Amino acid sequence: MLRKLLFWGLIVVSYISVIFLYDPLSIFVGPFRVSSSVTNVAMENTYQPGQYITASMYDDAVVFADGTEQKIISGDSFSNGSSWIDAAISDMWYFLFRSVRTPEISYNNVSSYYVAHVENDSLNITRSVSHMSRDIVGIRRTLVVPNSSRILINNTKEIRDFPVAENKRYITDGIEQIVIFVPESPLALQLPLDTDVPVAFFSSDAGIVIASTIYFDNTKILPSQWHTDTQQIKLVHYEF
């Protein structure tokens, strides 16, 4: 019995040591280091440290049945309530599933958490959202890329100038894929899309925002249940 207690005690101590010595944990896809914080998943270009591509709860929004949107988190009044338990859960997710995960956040009746994992040469970001009482029919998901990025649509059209405010979005549809060229990276990022999904491009202080609204199949989902959407980001060799 004493040996068992000592064994499990060593396991617990080792795990706690890993949390404090190596947190935050990260995974890699191509030249990008992927990590999570309380409110986002970020890809850092290791060829140019400090250059990030982010999926953030501050920029994403849930869509309700009446067509209105609500930001998952508002920057004006959100306070970080995460604890060491949240960090431990995120680290366990890393060790068990080789994924990075945000804590589960609740703000203004919306709960959310994001998970990112690597599959072959792609990063899959899964956003999970729920609302205590209202039906969520979709999510406006965003990806923020550096202002110096070059964006190519359907292999033919390059977007160079973006509106400087969200209420002046450049919107287009019929897009099958978006290719993003990040400075200094040897690989490009490819975002596959369904052609019936309109895409909005605009500029913010954080960079160029690429936004698209994805609708859920709500036939079997009730309020307070989780809705999930997985966005795929492929790394490709691309001659521009």
CSV table of C-alpha atoms in Angstrom, one decimal:
chain,number,residue,atom,x,y,z
A,1,MET,CA,0.0,0.0,0.0
A,2,LEU,CA,2.8,2.4,0.9
A,3,ARG,CA,4.5,1.7,-2.4
A,4,LYS,CA,1.4,2.5,-4.3
A,5,LEU,CA,1.0,5.8,-2.4
A,6,LEU,CA,4.6,6.7,-3.1
A,7,PHE,CA,4.2,5.8,-6.8
A,8,TRP,CA,1.1,7.9,-7.2
A,9,GLY,CA,2.7,10.7,-5.2
A,10,LEU,CA,5.6,10.8,-7.6
A,11,ILE,CA,3.3,10.9,-10.5
A,12,VAL,CA,1.4,13.9,-9.1
A,13,VAL,CA,4.6,15.7,-8.2
A,14,SER,CA,6.1,15.1,-11.6
A,15,TYR,CA,3.0,16.3,-13.3
A,16,ILE,CA,2.8,19.5,-11.2
A,17,SER,CA,6.5,20.1,-11.9
A,18,VAL,CA,5.9,19.8,-15.7
A,19,ILE,CA,3.1,22.4,-15.4
A,20,PHE,CA,5.2,24.9,-13.6
A,21,LEU,CA,8.5,24.3,-15.5
A,22,TYR,CA,7.1,24.1,-19.1
A,23,ASP,CA,3.9,26.0,-19.1
A,24,PRO,CA,2.7,27.3,-21.6
A,25,LEU,CA,2.9,24.2,-23.7
A,26,SER,CA,2.9,24.3,-27.5
A,27,ILE,CA,2.7,22.2,-30.6
A,28,PHE,CA,4.3,22.8,-34.0
A,29,VAL,CA,2.9,22.7,-37.5
A,30,GLY,CA,5.6,23.5,-40.1
A,31,PRO,CA,7.4,26.7,-39.1
A,32,PHE,CA,4.6,27.8,-36.8
A,33,ARG,CA,4.5,27.3,-33.0
A,34,VAL,CA,1.0,26.9,-31.8
A,35,SER,CA,-0.1,27.8,-28.3
A,36,SER,CA,-3.2,28.9,-26.4
A,37,SER,CA,-3.9,31.6,-23.9
A,38,VAL,CA,-7.1,32.3,-21.9
A,39,THR,CA,-8.9,33.7,-24.8
A,40,ASN,CA,-7.2,32.6,-28.1
A,41,VAL,CA,-5.2,30.2,-30.1
A,42,ALA,CA,-2.1,31.7,-31.7
A,43,MET,CA,0.3,30.5,-34.4
A,44,GLU,CA,3.7,32.2,-34.1
A,45,ASN,CA,6.0,32.3,-37.1
A,46,THR,CA,9.3,30.9,-35.8
A,47,TYR,CA,11.1,32.6,-38.8
A,48,GLN,CA,10.0,35.9,-37.5
A,49,PRO,CA,9.3,35.7,-33.8
A,50,GLY,CA,6.5,38.0,-32.5
A,51,GLN,CA,4.5,37.6,-35.8
A,52,TYR,CA,1.2,35.9,-35.0
A,53,ILE,CA,-1.9,34.5,-36.6
A,54,THR,CA,-4.7,34.3,-34.1
A,55,ALA,CA,-8.2,32.9,-33.5
A,56,SER,CA,-9.6,35.0,-30.7
A,57,MET,CA,-12.8,35.0,-28.6
A,58,TYR,CA,-12.6,38.8,-28.7
A,59,ASP,CA,-13.1,38.9,-32.5
A,60,ASP,CA,-15.4,35.9,-32.9
A,61,ALA,CA,-19.2,36.1,-32.4
A,62,VAL,CA,-22.2,33.8,-32.0
A,63,VAL,CA,-25.2,34.2,-34.3
A,64,PHE,CA,-28.7,33.8,-33.0
A,65,ALA,CA,-31.9,32.8,-34.9
A,66,ASP,CA,-33.0,36.4,-35.3
A,67,GLY,CA,-29.8,37.2,-37.2
A,68,THR,CA,-28.2,39.2,-34.4
A,69,GLU,CA,-24.6,38.6,-33.3
A,70,GLN,CA,-22.9,38.7,-29.9
A,71,LYS,CA,-19.2,38.8,-29.4
A,72,ILE,CA,-18.0,35.8,-27.5
A,73,ILE,CA,-16.1,38.2,-25.2
A,74,SER,CA,-16.2,41.9,-25.0
A,75,GLY,CA,-12.9,43.7,-24.3
A,76,ASP,CA,-14.6,46.4,-22.2
A,77,SER,CA,-15.7,44.3,-19.2
A,78,PHE,CA,-14.2,40.8,-19.4
A,79,SER,CA,-11.9,39.8,-16.5
A,80,ASN,CA,-9.7,36.7,-16.5
A,81,GLY,CA,-11.2,34.3,-14.0
A,82,SER,CA,-9.1,31.3,-14.9
A,83,SER,CA,-7.3,29.4,-12.3
A,84,TRP,CA,-4.5,26.8,-11.9
A,85,ILE,CA,-7.2,24.2,-12.3
A,86,ASP,CA,-7.9,25.5,-15.8
A,87,ALA,CA,-4.1,25.5,-16.6
A,88,ALA,CA,-3.9,21.9,-15.4
A,89,ILE,CA,-6.9,20.8,-17.6
A,90,SER,CA,-5.2,22.5,-20.6
A,91,ASP,CA,-1.9,20.8,-19.9
A,92,MET,CA,-3.7,17.4,-19.4
A,93,TRP,CA,-5.3,18.0,-22.8
A,94,TYR,CA,-1.8,18.5,-24.3
A,95,PHE,CA,-0.4,15.3,-22.8
A,96,LEU,CA,-3.5,13.1,-23.6
A,97,PHE,CA,-4.4,14.5,-27.0
A,98,ARG,CA,-1.3,16.4,-28.2
A,99,SER,CA,-3.5,19.5,-28.5
A,100,VAL,CA,-3.6,23.0,-27.0
A,101,ARG,CA,-6.7,24.2,-25.3
A,102,THR,CA,-8.1,27.4,-23.8
A,103,PRO,CA,-9.9,27.3,-20.5
A,104,GLU,CA,-13.7,27.2,-20.6
A,105,ILE,CA,-14.8,30.9,-20.4
A,106,SER,CA,-18.3,32.2,-19.6
A,107,TYR,CA,-19.2,35.7,-20.5
A,108,ASN,CA,-22.7,37.3,-20.8
A,109,ASN,CA,-24.4,33.9,-20.9
A,110,VAL,CA,-22.1,32.5,-23.6
A,111,SER,CA,-19.6,29.7,-22.7
A,112,SER,CA,-16.7,28.9,-25.0
A,113,TYR,CA,-13.4,27.1,-25.3
A,114,TYR,CA,-11.1,26.5,-28.2
A,115,VAL,CA,-8.9,23.5,-29.0
A,116,ALA,CA,-6.2,23.2,-31.7
A,117,HIS,CA,-4.5,20.1,-32.9
A,118,VAL,CA,-2.2,19.2,-35.8
A,119,GLU,CA,-3.3,16.6,-38.4
A,120,ASN,CA,-0.8,15.9,-41.2
A,121,ASP,CA,0.2,19.3,-42.6
A,122,SER,CA,-2.9,21.1,-41.2
A,123,LEU,CA,-3.8,22.9,-38.0
A,124,ASN,CA,-7.5,22.3,-37.0
A,125,ILE,CA,-9.0,24.9,-34.7
A,126,THR,CA,-12.2,23.7,-33.0
A,127,ARG,CA,-14.4,26.4,-31.5
A,128,SER,CA,-17.0,25.2,-29.0
A,129,VAL,CA,-19.8,27.6,-27.9
A,130,SER,CA,-23.1,27.4,-26.0
A,131,HIS,CA,-25.7,29.8,-24.6
A,132,MET,CA,-27.7,29.4,-21.4
A,133,SER,CA,-31.1,30.2,-23.0
A,134,ARG,CA,-30.9,31.3,-26.6
A,135,ASP,CA,-30.6,29.2,-29.7
A,136,ILE,CA,-27.2,29.6,-31.4
A,137,VAL,CA,-27.5,29.0,-35.2
A,138,GLY,CA,-24.0,29.9,-36.3
A,139,ILE,CA,-20.6,31.4,-35.4
A,140,ARG,CA,-18.7,34.3,-37.1
A,141,ARG,CA,-15.2,32.9,-36.9
A,142,THR,CA,-12.2,35.2,-37.6
A,143,LEU,CA,-8.6,34.8,-38.2
A,144,VAL,CA,-6.2,37.7,-37.7
A,145,VAL,CA,-3.0,37.8,-39.8
A,146,PRO,CA,-0.2,40.3,-39.8
A,147,ASN,CA,-0.8,43.5,-41.7
A,148,SER,CA,2.2,42.7,-44.0
A,149,SER,CA,0.5,39.5,-45.2
A,150,ARG,CA,-0.4,39.0,-48.9
A,151,ILE,CA,-3.8,37.3,-49.5
A,152,LEU,CA,-4.7,35.5,-52.7
A,153,ILE,CA,-8.3,34.4,-53.5
A,154,ASN,CA,-9.0,31.4,-55.8
A,155,ASN,CA,-5.5,31.5,-57.2
A,156,THR,CA,-6.2,34.6,-59.2
A,157,LYS,CA,-7.1,37.7,-57.2
A,158,GLU,CA,-4.9,39.3,-54.6
A,159,ILE,CA,-6.4,41.6,-52.0
A,160,ARG,CA,-4.1,44.5,-51.1
A,161,ASP,CA,-6.3,47.3,-49.6
A,162,PHE,CA,-8.6,46.7,-46.7
A,163,PRO,CA,-11.2,48.9,-45.0
A,164,VAL,CA,-9.9,50.3,-41.7
A,165,ALA,CA,-13.1,49.7,-39.8
A,166,GLU,CA,-15.3,46.7,-39.4
A,167,ASN,CA,-18.4,48.5,-40.5
A,168,LYS,CA,-16.7,49.1,-43.9
A,169,ARG,CA,-15.9,45.5,-44.7
A,170,TYR,CA,-14.7,44.2,-48.1
A,171,ILE,CA,-17.1,41.3,-48.6
A,172,THR,CA,-16.9,38.7,-51.4
A,173,ASP,CA,-18.4,35.2,-52.0
A,174,GLY,CA,-17.8,32.3,-54.4
A,175,ILE,CA,-14.5,31.7,-52.6
A,176,GLU,CA,-13.1,28.2,-52.7
A,177,GLN,CA,-9.8,28.9,-51.0
A,178,ILE,CA,-7.8,31.7,-49.5
A,179,VAL,CA,-4.0,31.5,-49.6
A,180,ILE,CA,-2.1,33.7,-47.1
A,181,PHE,CA,1.6,34.6,-47.5
A,182,VAL,CA,3.2,35.6,-44.2
A,183,PRO,CA,6.5,37.4,-44.5
A,184,GLU,CA,9.6,35.2,-43.9
A,185,SER,CA,7.7,32.0,-43.7
A,186,PRO,CA,8.7,29.3,-46.2
A,187,LEU,CA,5.2,27.9,-46.3
A,188,ALA,CA,1.9,29.6,-47.1
A,189,LEU,CA,-1.4,29.1,-45.2
A,190,GLN,CA,-4.4,27.8,-47.2
A,191,LEU,CA,-8.0,28.2,-45.9
A,192,PRO,CA,-10.5,25.9,-47.7
A,193,LEU,CA,-14.0,27.2,-47.9
A,194,ASP,CA,-17.5,26.3,-49.2
A,195,THR,CA,-18.3,28.6,-52.1
A,196,ASP,CA,-21.6,29.7,-50.5
A,197,VAL,CA,-19.9,31.2,-47.5
A,198,PRO,CA,-19.3,35.0,-47.9
A,199,VAL,CA,-16.0,36.2,-46.5
A,200,ALA,CA,-15.2,39.6,-45.0
A,201,PHE,CA,-11.8,41.3,-45.0
A,202,PHE,CA,-11.0,44.4,-42.9
A,203,SER,CA,-8.2,45.9,-41.0
A,204,SER,CA,-7.8,46.3,-37.2
A,205,ASP,CA,-5.0,47.3,-34.8
A,206,ALA,CA,-4.1,43.6,-34.5
A,207,GLY,CA,-3.8,43.0,-38.3
A,208,ILE,CA,-5.9,41.9,-41.2
A,209,VAL,CA,-9.1,40.2,-40.1
A,210,ILE,CA,-10.6,37.4,-42.3
A,211,ALA,CA,-14.1,36.7,-41.1
A,212,SER,CA,-16.7,34.1,-42.3
A,213,THR,CA,-20.0,33.0,-40.8
A,214,ILE,CA,-20.6,29.3,-40.5
A,215,TYR,CA,-24.1,27.9,-39.7
A,216,PHE,CA,-24.8,24.9,-37.5
A,217,ASP,CA,-27.2,22.0,-37.9
A,218,ASN,CA,-29.6,22.8,-35.0
A,219,THR,CA,-32.0,19.9,-35.5
A,220,LYS,CA,-30.7,18.0,-32.5
A,221,ILE,CA,-29.1,20.8,-30.4
A,222,LEU,CA,-31.0,22.6,-27.6
A,223,PRO,CA,-30.0,25.8,-25.8
A,224,SER,CA,-27.2,25.3,-23.3
A,225,GLN,CA,-25.8,22.4,-25.4
A,226,TRP,CA,-22.4,22.8,-27.1
A,227,HIS,CA,-22.0,23.7,-30.8
A,228,THR,CA,-18.7,23.0,-32.5
A,229,ASP,CA,-17.0,24.3,-35.6
A,230,THR,CA,-13.6,23.2,-36.9
A,231,GLN,CA,-11.6,25.5,-39.1
A,232,GLN,CA,-8.8,23.9,-41.1
A,233,ILE,CA,-5.6,25.8,-41.9
A,234,LYS,CA,-3.4,23.9,-44.4
A,235,LEU,CA,0.3,24.6,-44.8
A,236,VAL,CA,1.3,24.5,-48.5
A,237,HIS,CA,4.2,25.2,-50.7
A,238,TYR,CA,3.1,27.9,-53.1
A,239,GLU,CA,4.9,29.9,-55.7
A,240,PHE,CA,3.6,33.4,-55.9
